[in-house]
CSV table of C-alpha atoms in Angstrom, one decimal:
chain,number,residue,atom,x,y,z
A,1,MET,CA,-28.7,14.7,-4.1
A,2,THR,CA,-27.8,14.4,-7.8
A,3,GLN,CA,-30.5,15.5,-10.2
A,4,VAL,CA,-30.5,15.6,-14.0
A,5,VAL,CA,-33.2,17.4,-16.0
A,6,VAL,CA,-33.7,15.9,-19.5
A,7,GLY,CA,-34.2,18.4,-22.3
A,8,GLU,CA,-36.8,18.1,-25.0
A,9,ASN,CA,-34.3,17.2,-27.8
A,10,GLU,CA,-31.8,15.3,-25.5
A,11,GLY,CA,-31.5,11.6,-25.8
A,12,LEU,CA,-31.7,9.2,-22.8
A,13,GLU,CA,-28.1,8.1,-23.4
A,14,SER,CA,-26.7,11.6,-23.0
A,15,ALA,CA,-28.8,12.3,-19.9
A,16,LEU,CA,-27.6,9.0,-18.4
A,17,ARG,CA,-24.0,9.9,-19.2
A,18,ARG,CA,-24.4,13.3,-17.6
A,19,PHE,CA,-26.0,11.6,-14.5
A,20,LYS,CA,-23.1,9.1,-14.2
A,21,ARG,CA,-20.6,12.0,-14.5
A,22,GLN,CA,-22.3,14.0,-11.7
A,23,VAL,CA,-22.5,10.9,-9.4
A,24,SER,CA,-18.8,10.1,-9.9
A,25,LYS,CA,-17.8,13.7,-9.3
A,26,ALA,CA,-19.9,13.9,-6.1
A,27,GLY,CA,-18.2,10.7,-4.8
A,28,ILE,CA,-21.4,8.9,-4.1
A,29,PHE,CA,-20.3,5.4,-5.2
A,30,ALA,CA,-17.1,5.7,-3.1
A,31,ASP,CA,-19.1,6.5,0.0
A,32,MET,CA,-21.5,3.6,-0.7
A,33,LYS,CA,-18.5,1.2,-1.0
A,34,ARG,CA,-16.9,2.5,2.2
A,35,LEU,CA,-20.1,2.3,4.2
A,36,ARG,CA,-21.0,-1.2,3.0
A,37,HIS,CA,-18.9,-2.8,5.8
A,38,PHE,CA,-18.0,-1.8,9.3
A,39,GLU,CA,-14.8,0.1,9.5
A,40,THR,CA,-12.7,-0.3,12.6
A,41,PRO,CA,-11.1,2.8,14.1
A,42,ILE,CA,-7.6,1.7,13.0
A,43,GLU,CA,-8.9,1.3,9.4
A,44,LYS,CA,-10.4,4.7,9.6
A,45,LYS,CA,-7.1,6.2,10.8
A,46,LYS,CA,-5.2,4.5,8.0
A,47,ARG,CA,-7.7,5.7,5.3
A,48,LYS,CA,-7.5,9.3,6.6
A,49,ALA,CA,-3.7,9.2,6.8
A,50,ILE,CA,-3.5,8.0,3.2
A,51,ALA,CA,-5.9,10.7,2.1
A,52,ARG,CA,-3.8,13.3,3.9
A,53,ARG,CA,-0.6,12.1,2.1
A,54,ARG,CA,-2.4,12.1,-1.2
A,55,LYS,CA,-3.7,15.6,-0.6
A,56,ARG,CA,-0.2,16.8,0.5
A,57,LYS,CA,1.4,15.2,-2.6
A,58,MET,CA,-1.0,17.2,-4.9
A,59,TYR,CA,0.3,20.6,-3.6
C-alpha cells in the first residue's frame, strides 16, 4: 500500500507528485490494467516470455 505523509510546510501539489511517483514505481497502474480483463494462458505465457527477454537484455 502506497502512503504519503504531508508535511506542515509541504504543498498539496508536491505531495500529489510524490504519491504519483511512488505509485508508478510500485507498478500499481500496470497491475490494474493487466487485471482489468481476463488473460488466457497463452497470453500469460507470451507476456512472461517478453518480460524474460527484456530482463535478459538488461544484463
